[in-house]
Amino acid sequence: FKGNTFDQFKEAIDALETAGVKGIIFDLRGNPGGYVDSVCAVISYLVPDGVTIMSYQYKGYDKIELVSEDEGEDHKVELPFVVICDQYTASAGEIFTAAIRDYRQDKLIEATIVGTNTYGKGIMQTSYYYPLDQSTVTFTVAYYNPPCGINYHEKGVTPDVIVEITGETDTQLEAAYTELQKLIK
């Protein structure tokens, strides 16, 4: 979830919709995260306007809630989808996964999460660069929460369908495809 992710995401989704796909698999395995604004823009493209994406709170300050916005777009993705996650899905990847879980439970989208428990990084961090010695210090500034408001730091997000990779076969991708077929029918 970097600075150009939303543009690439929108372009890919638009091409898939034009091609007539019936559903999408988002593979977030090994996704280390990225920028909060980037994941929020992507999620905004998947859900109705005005829906909580995440919230965070700095110590001693009021809670800040980020909600979906139309990003200047006229439509939202209305396809069912499956998210694949693993123990290396972290930070912004977990925000995405947890938000999808919460929206599905609220019946805003049709989705299933497949894989293994995510990393468990429910905190925001800030880095400061010191040019004199070219060092960087990174520290935690806040906890962030998915739409349901329950932080998953050090616990991770548990998938709907737990599937370990066994052998050389990508059992998680196979399970994701099976789950997507169920959502399509």
Short mmCIF file of C-alpha atoms in Angstrom, two decimals:
data_model
loop_
_atom_site.label_atom_id
_atom_site.label_comp_id
_atom_site.label_asym_id
_atom_site.label_seq_id
_atom_site.Cartn_x
_atom_site.Cartn_y
_atom_site.Cartn_z
CA PHE A 1 0.00 0.00 0.00
CA LYS A 2 2.24 2.72 -1.37
CA GLY A 3 1.59 6.10 -2.99
CA ASN A 4 0.63 4.69 -6.40
CA THR A 5 -1.36 1.70 -5.13
CA PHE A 6 -4.82 3.25 -5.50
CA ASP A 7 -4.28 4.22 -9.15
CA GLN A 8 -2.94 0.75 -9.95
CA PHE A 9 -5.77 -0.89 -7.98
CA LYS A 10 -8.48 1.15 -9.73
CA GLU A 11 -6.97 0.44 -13.15
CA ALA A 12 -6.84 -3.32 -12.44
CA ILE A 13 -10.38 -3.45 -11.01
CA ASP A 14 -11.80 -1.45 -13.93
CA ALA A 15 -10.10 -3.80 -16.41
CA LEU A 16 -11.45 -6.86 -14.57
CA GLU A 17 -14.99 -5.45 -14.48
CA THR A 18 -14.79 -4.59 -18.18
CA ALA A 19 -13.65 -8.16 -18.87
CA GLY A 20 -16.77 -9.43 -17.07
CA VAL A 21 -15.19 -11.28 -14.17
CA LYS A 22 -17.65 -12.65 -11.61
CA GLY A 23 -15.42 -12.28 -8.52
CA ILE A 24 -11.94 -11.33 -7.35
CA ILE A 25 -9.27 -12.88 -5.12
CA PHE A 26 -7.06 -10.40 -3.24
CA ASP A 27 -3.84 -12.13 -2.24
CA LEU A 28 -2.34 -10.25 0.71
CA ARG A 29 0.05 -12.98 1.79
CA GLY A 30 3.40 -11.47 2.66
CA ASN A 31 2.02 -7.92 2.45
CA PRO A 32 4.02 -5.89 5.00
CA GLY A 33 1.62 -2.94 4.95
CA GLY A 34 2.25 0.62 3.85
CA TYR A 35 0.50 3.96 4.05
CA VAL A 36 -2.79 4.48 5.86
CA ASP A 37 -4.09 6.86 3.15
CA SER A 38 -3.33 4.28 0.48
CA VAL A 39 -5.23 1.43 2.15
CA CYS A 40 -8.10 3.82 2.97
CA ALA A 41 -8.37 4.87 -0.69
CA VAL A 42 -8.45 1.22 -1.80
CA ILE A 43 -11.08 0.29 0.78
CA SER A 44 -13.14 3.37 -0.18
CA TYR A 45 -13.39 1.93 -3.69
CA LEU A 46 -14.97 -1.26 -2.31
CA VAL A 47 -17.63 0.06 0.10
CA PRO A 48 -20.35 2.74 0.16
CA ASP A 49 -19.42 6.33 1.08
CA GLY A 50 -19.46 7.30 4.73
CA VAL A 51 -18.53 3.87 6.12
CA THR A 52 -15.85 3.72 8.84
CA ILE A 53 -12.59 2.30 7.50
CA MET A 54 -10.52 2.58 10.67
CA SER A 55 -9.98 4.73 13.72
CA TYR A 56 -6.95 5.68 15.74
CA GLN A 57 -6.18 7.67 18.85
CA TYR A 58 -3.06 9.37 20.10
CA LYS A 59 -2.62 9.30 23.88
CA GLY A 60 -4.46 12.23 25.43
CA TYR A 61 -6.36 13.13 22.24
CA ASP A 62 -9.80 12.39 20.81
CA LYS A 63 -10.33 9.37 18.57
CA ILE A 64 -9.96 10.08 14.85
CA GLU A 65 -12.24 8.10 12.54
CA LEU A 66 -11.47 7.67 8.84
CA VAL A 67 -14.49 7.05 6.62
CA SER A 68 -14.85 5.97 3.01
CA GLU A 69 -15.05 8.69 0.39
CA ASP A 70 -15.87 8.46 -3.27
CA GLU A 71 -12.36 9.55 -4.37
CA GLY A 72 -14.13 11.30 -7.26
CA GLU A 73 -15.42 8.00 -8.62
CA ASP A 74 -18.96 7.28 -9.76
CA HIS A 75 -19.11 3.61 -8.78
CA LYS A 76 -18.04 1.06 -6.24
CA VAL A 77 -16.91 -2.52 -6.78
CA GLU A 78 -19.92 -4.78 -6.41
CA LEU A 79 -18.26 -8.13 -7.06
CA PRO A 80 -17.86 -10.82 -4.41
CA PHE A 81 -14.29 -11.44 -3.36
CA VAL A 82 -11.96 -13.49 -1.23
CA VAL A 83 -8.94 -12.22 0.69
CA ILE A 84 -6.00 -14.57 1.27
CA CYS A 85 -3.83 -13.70 4.29
CA ASP A 86 -1.03 -15.28 6.27
CA GLN A 87 1.27 -14.64 9.22
CA TYR A 88 3.18 -12.11 7.10
CA THR A 89 0.12 -9.99 6.30
CA ALA A 90 0.74 -6.96 8.51
CA SER A 91 -0.14 -3.34 9.22
CA ALA A 92 -2.10 -1.85 6.28
CA GLY A 93 -2.63 -5.39 4.93
CA GLU A 94 -4.32 -6.21 8.23
CA ILE A 95 -6.39 -3.01 8.13
CA PHE A 96 -7.67 -4.19 4.74
CA THR A 97 -8.32 -7.74 5.95
CA ALA A 98 -10.04 -6.67 9.19
CA ALA A 99 -12.18 -4.09 7.38
CA ILE A 100 -13.33 -6.70 4.86
CA ARG A 101 -14.21 -9.03 7.76
CA ASP A 102 -16.21 -6.31 9.48
CA TYR A 103 -18.02 -5.16 6.31
CA ARG A 104 -18.94 -8.74 5.51
CA GLN A 105 -20.38 -9.18 8.99
CA ASP A 106 -22.38 -5.97 8.48
CA LYS A 107 -23.54 -7.34 5.09
CA LEU A 108 -22.07 -4.41 3.13
CA ILE A 109 -20.08 -6.75 0.88
CA GLU A 110 -19.88 -10.41 -0.10
CA ALA A 111 -16.47 -11.69 0.94
CA THR A 112 -14.60 -14.50 2.66
CA ILE A 113 -11.14 -14.48 4.24
CA VAL A 114 -8.94 -17.54 3.73
CA GLY A 115 -5.49 -18.47 5.05
CA THR A 116 -3.80 -18.23 8.42
CA ASN A 117 -3.88 -15.70 11.24
CA THR A 118 -2.26 -12.37 10.32
CA TYR A 119 0.84 -10.84 11.92
CA GLY A 120 -0.87 -8.72 14.60
CA LYS A 121 0.43 -5.18 14.06
CA GLY A 122 -2.37 -2.86 15.15
CA ILE A 123 -0.19 0.17 15.85
CA MET A 124 0.83 3.28 13.92
CA GLN A 125 4.46 4.26 13.81
CA THR A 126 6.32 7.37 12.75
CA SER A 127 9.94 7.59 11.62
CA TYR A 128 12.24 10.57 11.87
CA TYR A 129 15.38 10.86 9.79
CA TYR A 130 18.44 12.62 11.19
CA PRO A 131 20.59 13.87 8.30
CA LEU A 132 23.66 14.62 10.43
CA ASP A 133 24.41 10.99 11.14
CA GLN A 134 21.94 9.52 8.58
CA SER A 135 20.14 7.57 11.28
CA THR A 136 16.41 6.99 11.62
CA VAL A 137 14.36 6.48 14.73
CA THR A 138 10.93 4.85 14.53
CA PHE A 139 8.45 4.85 17.38
CA THR A 140 4.84 3.93 18.05
CA VAL A 141 2.41 6.85 18.13
CA ALA A 142 -1.05 5.26 18.30
CA TYR A 143 -3.16 2.11 18.14
CA TYR A 144 -5.47 1.84 15.18
CA ASN A 145 -8.70 -0.11 15.04
CA PRO A 146 -10.73 -1.69 12.26
CA PRO A 147 -14.37 -0.67 11.71
CA CYS A 148 -15.62 -2.87 14.58
CA GLY A 149 -13.36 -0.92 16.96
CA ILE A 150 -11.56 -3.97 18.41
CA ASN A 151 -7.79 -3.72 18.10
CA TYR A 152 -5.94 -6.85 16.96
CA HIS A 153 -2.39 -5.87 18.00
CA GLU A 154 -0.36 -8.96 18.97
CA LYS A 155 -3.41 -11.15 18.15
CA GLY A 156 -3.84 -10.75 14.40
CA VAL A 157 -6.94 -11.20 12.29
CA THR A 158 -8.34 -14.72 12.10
CA PRO A 159 -9.59 -15.84 8.67
CA ASP A 160 -13.06 -17.32 8.13
CA VAL A 161 -11.50 -20.41 6.58
CA ILE A 162 -8.17 -21.44 8.09
CA VAL A 163 -5.93 -23.14 5.55
CA GLU A 164 -2.24 -23.94 5.96
CA ILE A 165 0.00 -24.41 2.95
CA THR A 166 0.99 -28.05 2.77
CA GLY A 167 3.55 -29.45 0.39
CA GLU A 168 4.10 -27.87 -2.98
CA THR A 169 0.43 -27.20 -3.68
CA ASP A 170 -0.91 -23.72 -2.92
CA THR A 171 -3.79 -24.99 -0.78
CA GLN A 172 -4.70 -21.44 0.28
CA LEU A 173 -5.21 -20.29 -3.31
CA GLU A 174 -7.20 -23.43 -4.07
CA ALA A 175 -9.39 -22.81 -1.00
CA ALA A 176 -9.82 -19.15 -2.02
CA TYR A 177 -11.00 -20.21 -5.47
CA THR A 178 -13.49 -22.70 -3.93
CA GLU A 179 -14.83 -20.00 -1.56
CA LEU A 180 -15.16 -17.52 -4.40
CA GLN A 181 -17.18 -20.03 -6.42
CA LYS A 182 -19.56 -20.34 -3.44
CA LEU A 183 -20.00 -16.56 -3.30
CA ILE A 184 -20.61 -16.31 -7.05
CA LYS A 185 -23.37 -18.94 -6.99
#
